Amino acid sequence: NAGVTQTPKFQVLKTGQSMTLQCAQDMNHEYMSWYRQDPGMGLRLIHYSVGAGITDQGEVPNGYNVSRSTTEDFPLRLLSAAPSQTSVYFCASSYSWTPQGTDTQYFGPGTRLTVL
Amino acid sequence: GEDVEQSLFLSVREGDSSVINCTYTDSSSTYLYWYKQEPGAGLQLLTYIFSNMDMKQDQRLTVLLNKKDKHLSLRIADTQTGDSAIYFCAMGGYNKLIFGAGTRLAVHP
């Protein structure tokens, strides 16, 4: 298993540009999430999905869109990038909503985004 | 709203025990977690505790939960240089977590 993969690793955008951050997992996990990490702060939830076709907003959803057309992929779209969206973005996936036996949650390596 | 607070920095000597503390406001969470983040990497789930437990031990890690005071701690026995990282306390469901700001653990010889 490749685990959770994220592309790109680094990205620089200009204000107003749009882009898609990719997240994929090959573990047949139903649950996937996007978080952002800012300096001196913990991770904050942007959007999450409990299965293909089902998504919901987290704590900081403004400026971001998601869709889940397959179990494997959960892309995050920035509609019109702003400097406030400069952050490190992490995707996570798990088989269940809470710990079940040996099941655990996996995080991707992150995408570092800078918006100028 | 729910909030999770942690001290920001802890420095320990190699071989000593480390204790990282966390306080939270939401008492309805069923699970509380500890994550580790090494430089430039994603988060790794270290351990978790169910809210009806007071303590959980997993090799060098001991988690203590005081529900009355809404206090969670992570003790790392025999701390090694490889334990240097940021440790996050979190609560909720796996995919709807609320995180603390993280405690940076520095291990020195």
Coordinates of C-alpha atoms in Angstrom, one line a residue:
Chain A
N1 CA 0.0 0.0 0.0
A2 CA 1.2 3.5 -0.8
G3 CA -0.9 4.9 2.1
V4 CA -2.1 8.5 1.7
T5 CA -0.4 10.5 -1.1
Q6 CA -0.6 14.2 -1.7
T7 CA 0.4 16.2 -4.7
P8 CA 2.0 18.6 -5.1
K9 CA 4.5 18.8 -2.2
F10 CA 5.0 22.6 -2.7
Q11 CA 3.0 25.2 -4.6
V12 CA 3.3 29.0 -5.0
L13 CA 0.2 30.8 -6.2
K14 CA -0.7 34.4 -6.9
T15 CA -3.7 36.0 -5.3
G16 CA -6.8 35.1 -7.3
Q17 CA -5.5 32.0 -8.9
S18 CA -7.2 28.7 -8.5
M19 CA -5.8 25.2 -8.0
T20 CA -6.6 21.7 -6.8
L21 CA -4.7 19.9 -4.1
Q22 CA -4.8 16.1 -4.8
C23 CA -5.2 13.4 -2.1
A24 CA -5.4 9.7 -2.8
Q25 CA -5.5 6.6 -0.6
D26 CA -5.3 2.9 -1.7
M27 CA -6.6 1.4 1.6
N28 CA -10.3 1.4 0.7
H29 CA -11.0 3.9 3.5
E30 CA -14.4 5.4 3.6
Y31 CA -13.5 8.4 5.8
M32 CA -11.2 11.2 4.5
S33 CA -10.5 14.7 5.7
W34 CA -8.6 17.9 4.9
Y35 CA -6.9 19.9 7.5
R36 CA -4.7 23.0 7.4
Q37 CA -1.8 23.7 9.8
D38 CA -0.7 27.3 10.5
P39 CA 2.3 28.2 12.7
G40 CA 1.7 28.0 16.4
M41 CA -1.7 26.4 15.9
G42 CA -3.0 22.9 15.8
L43 CA -4.6 21.5 12.7
R44 CA -8.0 22.8 11.7
L45 CA -10.6 20.9 9.8
I46 CA -11.6 22.2 6.4
H47 CA -13.9 19.5 4.9
Y48 CA -14.4 15.9 5.4
S49 CA -16.1 12.9 3.7
V50 CA -17.8 9.8 5.1
G51 CA -17.9 8.0 1.7
A52 CA -18.1 8.5 -2.0
G53 CA -20.6 11.3 -2.8
I54 CA -20.9 12.5 0.8
T55 CA -19.0 15.6 2.0
D56 CA -19.5 18.1 4.8
Q57 CA -17.9 21.3 6.1
G58 CA -15.4 21.5 8.9
E59 CA -14.3 24.4 11.0
V60 CA -12.8 26.6 8.3
P61 CA -14.5 25.8 4.9
N62 CA -14.6 29.2 3.4
G63 CA -12.7 29.5 0.1
Y64 CA -12.4 25.8 -0.4
N65 CA -14.5 23.2 -2.3
V66 CA -14.3 19.4 -2.2
S67 CA -16.0 16.5 -4.0
R68 CA -15.7 12.7 -3.5
S69 CA -16.5 10.9 -6.7
T70 CA -14.5 7.8 -5.8
T71 CA -13.5 6.1 -2.6
E72 CA -9.8 6.6 -3.4
D73 CA -9.7 10.4 -4.2
F74 CA -10.6 13.5 -2.2
P75 CA -9.3 16.7 -4.0
L76 CA -9.4 20.1 -2.4
R77 CA -10.1 23.1 -4.6
L78 CA -9.0 26.6 -3.9
L79 CA -11.4 28.8 -5.9
S80 CA -9.6 32.2 -5.7
A81 CA -6.4 32.0 -3.7
A82 CA -5.8 34.5 -0.9
P83 CA -2.7 35.2 1.2
S84 CA -4.7 34.0 4.2
Q85 CA -4.7 30.5 2.6
T86 CA -0.9 30.2 2.9
S87 CA -0.6 27.1 5.0
V88 CA 0.4 23.5 5.1
Y89 CA -2.4 21.2 4.0
F90 CA -2.8 17.7 5.3
C91 CA -5.1 14.9 4.0
A92 CA -6.1 12.0 6.3
S93 CA -8.0 8.8 5.9
S94 CA -9.3 6.0 8.1
Y95 CA -11.4 2.9 7.8
S96 CA -13.8 3.9 10.6
W97 CA -14.9 7.0 12.4
T98 CA -13.3 6.1 15.7
P99 CA -10.6 3.6 16.7
Q100 CA -11.7 0.0 16.0
G101 CA -9.3 -2.8 16.9
T102 CA -6.1 -2.3 15.1
D103 CA -7.5 0.2 12.6
T104 CA -5.8 3.5 12.7
Q105 CA -5.8 6.9 10.9
Y106 CA -3.2 7.8 8.3
F107 CA -2.0 11.3 7.3
G108 CA -0.4 12.3 4.1
P109 CA 3.0 14.1 4.0
G110 CA 1.3 17.5 3.4
T111 CA 1.3 20.2 0.7
R112 CA 3.0 23.5 1.6
L113 CA 1.1 26.3 -0.2
T114 CA 2.2 29.9 -0.4
V115 CA -0.1 32.6 -1.8
L116 CA 1.6 35.8 -2.8
Chain B
G1 CA -17.0 26.1 21.3
E2 CA -14.7 23.3 22.0
D3 CA -11.1 24.1 22.9
V4 CA -7.9 22.1 23.5
E5 CA -4.9 23.8 25.2
Q6 CA -1.3 22.6 25.5
S7 CA 1.9 24.1 26.8
L8 CA 4.1 25.0 23.8
F9 CA 7.5 23.7 24.8
L10 CA 9.1 21.0 26.9
S11 CA 12.8 20.2 27.2
V12 CA 14.1 17.0 28.8
R13 CA 17.3 15.1 29.2
E14 CA 17.8 11.9 27.4
G15 CA 16.8 8.9 29.5
D16 CA 14.4 11.0 31.7
S17 CA 10.6 10.8 31.5
S18 CA 8.6 13.4 29.6
V19 CA 5.1 14.5 30.6
I20 CA 3.1 16.5 28.1
N21 CA -0.1 18.0 29.3
C22 CA -3.4 19.0 27.7
T23 CA -6.7 20.5 28.9
Y24 CA -9.9 20.5 27.1
T25 CA -13.4 22.0 27.4
D26 CA -15.6 19.5 25.6
S27 CA -16.5 16.7 27.9
S28 CA -18.7 14.8 25.4
S29 CA -15.8 13.4 23.3
T30 CA -15.6 9.7 23.4
Y31 CA -12.0 9.4 22.3
L32 CA -8.9 11.5 23.0
Y33 CA -5.7 11.1 21.1
W34 CA -2.0 11.9 21.0
Y35 CA -0.3 12.5 17.7
K36 CA 3.4 13.0 16.9
Q37 CA 4.7 15.2 14.1
E38 CA 8.3 15.0 13.1
P39 CA 9.9 17.9 11.1
G40 CA 8.5 18.1 7.5
A41 CA 6.2 15.1 8.0
G42 CA 2.5 14.4 8.5
L43 CA 1.0 13.4 11.8
Q44 CA 1.3 9.9 13.2
L45 CA -1.3 8.6 15.7
L46 CA 0.6 7.5 18.8
T47 CA -2.1 6.3 21.0
Y48 CA -5.7 7.1 22.1
I49 CA -7.9 6.6 25.2
F50 CA -11.5 6.0 25.5
S51 CA -13.4 8.4 27.8
N52 CA -14.4 5.7 30.3
M53 CA -10.8 4.9 31.0
D54 CA -8.5 6.6 33.5
M55 CA -5.2 5.2 32.1
K56 CA -3.8 3.4 29.1
Q57 CA -0.2 2.1 28.8
D58 CA 1.4 1.2 25.5
Q59 CA 5.1 0.3 25.8
R60 CA 6.9 3.5 26.8
L61 CA 3.8 5.6 26.5
T62 CA 1.3 6.1 29.4
V63 CA -1.9 8.2 28.9
L64 CA -3.7 9.5 32.0
L65 CA -7.2 11.0 31.8
N66 CA -8.7 13.0 34.6
K67 CA -12.3 13.6 33.5
K68 CA -13.2 15.7 36.5
D69 CA -10.5 18.3 35.7
K70 CA -10.7 17.7 31.9
H71 CA -7.0 17.0 31.8
L72 CA -5.1 14.6 29.6
S73 CA -1.4 13.7 29.8
L74 CA 1.1 11.7 27.9
R75 CA 4.1 10.3 29.7
I76 CA 7.1 9.0 27.6
A77 CA 9.4 6.8 29.6
D78 CA 13.2 6.7 28.9
T79 CA 12.9 9.6 26.4
Q80 CA 15.3 9.3 23.5
T81 CA 16.5 11.8 20.9
G82 CA 14.2 10.2 18.4
D83 CA 11.3 11.3 20.5
S84 CA 12.1 15.0 19.6
A85 CA 9.0 16.2 17.8
I86 CA 5.8 18.1 18.2
Y87 CA 3.0 16.3 20.1
F88 CA -0.6 17.1 19.5
C89 CA -3.5 16.4 21.8
A90 CA -6.8 15.9 19.9
M91 CA -10.4 14.8 20.5
G92 CA -13.4 13.8 18.5
G93 CA -13.9 11.4 15.6
Y94 CA -10.9 10.5 13.4
N95 CA -12.1 12.7 10.6
K96 CA -13.5 15.6 12.6
L97 CA -10.7 16.2 15.1
I98 CA -10.1 19.2 17.3
F99 CA -6.4 19.7 17.9
G100 CA -4.4 21.5 20.5
A101 CA -1.6 23.9 19.2
G102 CA 1.0 21.2 19.9
T103 CA 3.9 20.8 22.4
R104 CA 7.4 20.8 21.0
L105 CA 9.5 18.3 22.8
A106 CA 13.3 18.8 22.8
V107 CA 15.5 16.0 24.0
H108 CA 19.1 16.9 25.0
P109 CA 22.0 14.7 26.0

